[in-house]
């Protein structure tokens, strides 16, 4: 007599994978807190600058030789620091996403997926391919915003490798992801870009974690195990 056993999942995720979501939430909160603190610091600094500028104008309004260059320099310095702070935040968001997805792939590998190990970590495009092949998560399709993620990647590269300066190479690279820029200029981003991309990264990592956990987590393992088996086969 031959008994058919319940079919098992090819990939099994355990409680450690569940912790990734919590760790992700902590890191995302840290990045938003950093951004808000930088914004508040800039707001207070600009308020002080305006007060000083107003006092200077009132004091020297009749002095045509009064030198206000120091006020101009200070404002430019404040704006430069704010831009750099935004840049750090954007780089942090991309770094988090790439590291998080690498951890997801590591858990899939440990759970049974035949994914080759990588000492240097996998690129965003490789991560996308492995998630599609092994977890049936298609980052090219809605509700994922793959175009937005590619834009984030190239903006991050411009900040990291070019300090936000547009070279001929980045004119081409940014153009491919829908960003029109001119060479020999500084990268200018919308004022709400950090908030927008924070929401993108936050939604993306949560959807990927949820998708993998629903497919390979304890609930799915139990569902497979409790599924009625076919009638016994006698031989």
CSV table of C-alpha atoms in Angstrom, one decimal:
chain,number,residue,atom,x,y,z
A,1,UNK,CA,0.0,0.0,0.0
A,2,UNK,CA,1.4,3.4,-1.0
A,3,UNK,CA,0.2,6.5,0.9
A,4,UNK,CA,0.4,10.0,-0.7
A,5,UNK,CA,1.8,12.6,1.6
A,6,UNK,CA,0.6,16.2,1.6
A,7,UNK,CA,2.5,18.3,-0.9
A,8,UNK,CA,5.1,20.6,0.6
A,9,UNK,CA,6.1,24.1,-0.3
A,10,UNK,CA,9.4,24.5,-2.2
A,11,UNK,CA,10.2,27.5,0.0
A,12,UNK,CA,9.5,27.8,3.7
A,13,UNK,CA,9.9,31.1,5.7
A,14,UNK,CA,10.1,31.1,9.5
A,15,UNK,CA,9.6,33.6,12.3
A,16,UNK,CA,12.9,35.4,11.5
A,17,UNK,CA,11.4,36.6,8.2
A,18,UNK,CA,8.6,38.1,10.1
A,19,UNK,CA,11.0,40.3,12.0
A,20,UNK,CA,12.2,42.0,8.8
A,21,UNK,CA,9.0,44.0,8.6
A,22,UNK,CA,9.4,45.4,12.1
A,23,UNK,CA,13.0,46.2,11.4
A,24,UNK,CA,12.0,47.9,8.2
A,25,UNK,CA,9.4,50.1,10.0
A,26,UNK,CA,12.1,51.2,12.5
A,27,UNK,CA,14.5,52.2,9.8
A,28,UNK,CA,11.9,54.0,7.8
A,29,UNK,CA,10.9,56.0,10.9
A,30,UNK,CA,14.5,56.9,11.5
A,31,UNK,CA,14.8,58.3,8.0
A,32,UNK,CA,11.6,60.3,8.2
A,33,UNK,CA,12.7,61.7,11.6
A,34,UNK,CA,16.1,62.7,10.1
A,35,UNK,CA,14.3,64.5,7.3
A,36,UNK,CA,11.9,66.3,9.7
A,37,UNK,CA,14.7,67.4,12.0
A,38,UNK,CA,16.7,68.8,9.1
A,39,UNK,CA,13.6,70.6,7.8
A,40,UNK,CA,13.0,72.2,11.3
A,41,UNK,CA,16.6,73.1,11.6
A,42,UNK,CA,16.5,74.8,8.2
A,43,UNK,CA,13.3,76.6,9.1
A,44,UNK,CA,14.7,78.1,12.3
A,45,UNK,CA,18.0,79.0,10.6
A,46,UNK,CA,16.1,80.8,7.8
A,47,UNK,CA,14.0,82.6,10.3
A,48,UNK,CA,17.1,83.9,12.1
A,49,UNK,CA,18.6,84.9,8.7
A,50,UNK,CA,15.5,86.9,7.8
A,51,UNK,CA,15.6,88.6,11.1
A,52,UNK,CA,19.2,89.5,10.7
A,53,UNK,CA,18.7,90.6,7.1
A,54,UNK,CA,15.8,92.9,8.1
A,55,UNK,CA,17.9,94.4,11.0
A,56,UNK,CA,20.8,95.0,8.6
A,57,UNK,CA,18.6,96.7,6.0
A,58,UNK,CA,17.0,99.0,8.6
A,59,UNK,CA,20.4,99.9,10.1
A,60,UNK,CA,22.1,100.7,6.8
A,61,UNK,CA,19.3,101.7,4.5
A,62,UNK,CA,20.9,105.1,3.8
A,63,UNK,CA,24.4,103.7,3.5
A,64,UNK,CA,25.1,102.9,-0.1
A,65,UNK,CA,28.5,101.4,0.8
A,66,UNK,CA,27.1,98.9,3.3
A,67,UNK,CA,28.3,95.4,2.4
A,68,UNK,CA,25.6,92.7,2.6
A,69,UNK,CA,27.6,90.0,0.9
A,70,UNK,CA,27.9,88.1,4.2
A,71,UNK,CA,24.1,87.7,4.3
A,72,UNK,CA,24.0,86.4,0.7
A,73,UNK,CA,26.8,84.0,1.5
A,74,UNK,CA,25.1,82.7,4.6
A,75,UNK,CA,21.8,82.1,2.8
A,76,UNK,CA,23.6,80.2,0.1
A,77,UNK,CA,25.4,78.2,2.8
A,78,UNK,CA,22.1,77.3,4.5
A,79,UNK,CA,20.4,76.3,1.2
A,80,UNK,CA,23.5,74.2,0.3
A,81,UNK,CA,23.4,72.4,3.7
A,82,UNK,CA,19.7,71.7,3.2
A,83,UNK,CA,20.2,70.3,-0.2
A,84,UNK,CA,22.9,68.0,1.2
A,85,UNK,CA,20.6,66.9,4.0
A,86,UNK,CA,18.0,66.0,1.4
A,87,UNK,CA,20.6,64.1,-0.6
A,88,UNK,CA,21.6,62.1,2.5
A,89,UNK,CA,18.0,61.2,3.1
A,90,UNK,CA,17.4,60.1,-0.5
A,91,UNK,CA,20.6,58.0,-0.5
A,92,UNK,CA,19.5,56.5,2.8
A,93,UNK,CA,16.1,55.5,1.4
A,94,UNK,CA,17.6,53.7,-1.6
A,95,UNK,CA,20.2,52.0,0.5
A,96,UNK,CA,17.5,50.7,2.9
A,97,UNK,CA,15.4,49.4,0.0
A,98,UNK,CA,18.3,47.6,-1.7
A,99,UNK,CA,19.5,46.1,1.6
A,100,UNK,CA,16.0,45.0,2.6
A,101,UNK,CA,15.4,43.2,-0.7
A,102,UNK,CA,18.8,41.5,-0.4
A,103,UNK,CA,17.7,40.2,3.0
A,104,UNK,CA,14.4,39.0,1.6
A,105,UNK,CA,16.3,37.1,-1.1
A,106,UNK,CA,18.6,35.6,1.6
A,107,UNK,CA,15.6,34.3,3.5
A,108,UNK,CA,14.2,32.9,0.3
A,109,UNK,CA,17.5,31.1,-0.4
A,110,UNK,CA,17.7,29.8,3.2
A,111,UNK,CA,14.1,28.6,2.9
A,112,UNK,CA,14.8,26.5,-0.2
A,113,UNK,CA,15.0,28.8,-3.2
A,114,UNK,CA,17.9,28.0,-5.6
A,115,UNK,CA,19.4,31.5,-5.7
A,116,UNK,CA,23.2,31.8,-6.1
A,117,UNK,CA,24.9,33.6,-3.2
A,118,UNK,CA,26.5,37.0,-3.8
A,119,UNK,CA,29.3,38.3,-1.7
A,120,UNK,CA,28.7,41.9,-2.9
A,121,UNK,CA,25.0,41.9,-2.7
A,122,UNK,CA,22.5,41.9,-5.6
A,123,UNK,CA,21.6,44.9,-7.7
A,124,UNK,CA,18.1,46.2,-7.8
A,125,UNK,CA,17.5,44.7,-11.2
A,126,UNK,CA,18.8,41.2,-10.1
A,127,UNK,CA,16.6,41.4,-7.0
A,128,UNK,CA,13.6,42.1,-9.2
A,129,UNK,CA,14.4,39.1,-11.4
A,130,UNK,CA,14.8,36.7,-8.4
A,131,UNK,CA,11.6,37.9,-6.7
A,132,UNK,CA,9.7,37.3,-10.0
A,133,UNK,CA,11.2,33.8,-10.6
A,134,UNK,CA,11.0,32.5,-7.0
A,135,UNK,CA,8.2,34.4,-5.3
A,136,UNK,CA,6.0,35.4,-8.3
A,137,UNK,CA,6.3,39.0,-7.3
A,138,UNK,CA,6.4,41.2,-10.5
A,139,UNK,CA,7.8,44.6,-9.7
A,140,UNK,CA,7.3,45.7,-13.3
A,141,UNK,CA,3.5,45.6,-12.8
A,142,UNK,CA,1.0,47.6,-10.7
A,143,UNK,CA,0.7,48.1,-7.8
A,144,UNK,CA,4.5,48.4,-7.9
A,145,UNK,CA,6.1,51.5,-9.4
A,146,UNK,CA,9.2,50.2,-11.1
A,147,UNK,CA,9.7,53.4,-13.1
A,148,UNK,CA,9.8,55.4,-9.8
A,149,UNK,CA,12.3,53.0,-8.3
A,150,UNK,CA,14.6,53.3,-11.3
A,151,UNK,CA,14.4,57.1,-11.1
A,152,UNK,CA,15.3,56.8,-7.4
A,153,UNK,CA,18.3,54.6,-8.3
A,154,UNK,CA,19.7,57.0,-10.9
A,155,UNK,CA,19.1,60.1,-8.6
A,156,UNK,CA,20.9,58.2,-5.9
A,157,UNK,CA,23.8,57.4,-8.3
A,158,UNK,CA,24.0,61.1,-9.3
A,159,UNK,CA,24.2,62.2,-5.7
A,160,UNK,CA,26.7,59.5,-4.6
A,161,UNK,CA,29.0,59.5,-7.7
A,162,UNK,CA,28.6,63.1,-8.9
A,163,UNK,CA,27.8,64.9,-5.6
A,164,UNK,CA,24.6,66.0,-7.4
A,165,UNK,CA,26.4,67.5,-10.3
A,166,UNK,CA,25.1,66.7,-13.8
A,167,UNK,CA,27.7,65.3,-16.2
A,168,UNK,CA,27.1,64.3,-19.8
A,169,UNK,CA,26.8,60.7,-18.6
A,170,UNK,CA,24.0,61.5,-16.1
A,171,UNK,CA,22.2,63.6,-18.8
A,172,UNK,CA,21.8,60.3,-20.6
A,173,UNK,CA,21.1,58.1,-17.6
A,174,UNK,CA,18.6,60.4,-16.0
A,175,UNK,CA,17.0,61.0,-19.4
A,176,UNK,CA,16.3,57.2,-19.7
A,177,UNK,CA,14.2,57.3,-16.5
A,178,UNK,CA,12.3,60.4,-17.6
A,179,UNK,CA,14.3,63.2,-16.0
A,180,UNK,CA,15.4,66.0,-18.3
A,181,UNK,CA,18.5,67.8,-17.1
A,182,UNK,CA,21.3,69.9,-18.6
A,183,UNK,CA,25.0,69.1,-18.3
A,184,UNK,CA,27.2,71.2,-16.0
A,185,UNK,CA,24.3,72.1,-13.7
A,186,UNK,CA,23.3,70.9,-10.2
A,187,UNK,CA,20.5,68.3,-9.8
A,188,UNK,CA,17.3,70.0,-8.8
A,189,UNK,CA,14.5,68.0,-7.3
A,190,UNK,CA,10.9,68.9,-6.4
A,191,UNK,CA,10.5,70.1,-2.8
A,192,UNK,CA,8.3,67.1,-1.9
A,193,UNK,CA,10.6,64.5,-3.5
A,194,UNK,CA,11.8,63.1,-0.3
A,195,UNK,CA,8.3,62.6,1.1
A,196,UNK,CA,7.1,61.2,-2.2
A,197,UNK,CA,10.0,58.7,-2.5
A,198,UNK,CA,9.7,57.8,1.2
A,199,UNK,CA,6.1,56.8,0.5
A,200,UNK,CA,7.2,54.8,-2.5
A,201,UNK,CA,9.9,52.9,-0.6
A,202,UNK,CA,7.7,52.3,2.4
A,203,UNK,CA,4.9,50.8,0.2
A,204,UNK,CA,7.3,48.8,-1.9
A,205,UNK,CA,9.1,47.0,1.0
A,206,UNK,CA,5.9,46.3,2.8
A,207,UNK,CA,4.2,44.8,-0.3
A,208,UNK,CA,7.2,42.6,-1.0
A,209,UNK,CA,7.4,41.4,2.5
A,210,UNK,CA,3.7,40.7,2.7
A,211,UNK,CA,3.7,38.9,-0.7
A,212,UNK,CA,6.5,36.5,0.4
A,213,UNK,CA,5.0,35.8,3.8
A,214,UNK,CA,1.6,35.0,2.3
A,215,UNK,CA,3.2,32.6,-0.1
A,216,UNK,CA,5.7,30.9,2.1
A,217,UNK,CA,5.0,31.8,5.7
A,218,UNK,CA,3.4,29.7,8.5
A,219,UNK,CA,-0.2,30.2,7.4
A,220,UNK,CA,0.6,28.9,3.9
A,221,UNK,CA,2.6,26.0,5.2
A,222,UNK,CA,-0.2,25.0,7.5
A,223,UNK,CA,-2.7,25.3,4.6
A,224,UNK,CA,-0.7,22.9,2.5
A,225,UNK,CA,-0.2,20.5,5.3
A,226,UNK,CA,-3.9,20.4,6.2
A,227,UNK,CA,-5.0,20.1,2.6
A,228,UNK,CA,-6.9,16.8,2.1
A,229,UNK,CA,-4.8,14.1,0.5
A,230,UNK,CA,-5.9,12.1,-2.5
A,231,UNK,CA,-7.4,8.6,-1.8
A,232,UNK,CA,-4.8,5.9,-0.9
A,233,UNK,CA,-3.3,4.1,-3.8
A,234,UNK,CA,-2.9,0.4,-3.4
A,235,UNK,CA,-0.2,-1.6,-5.2
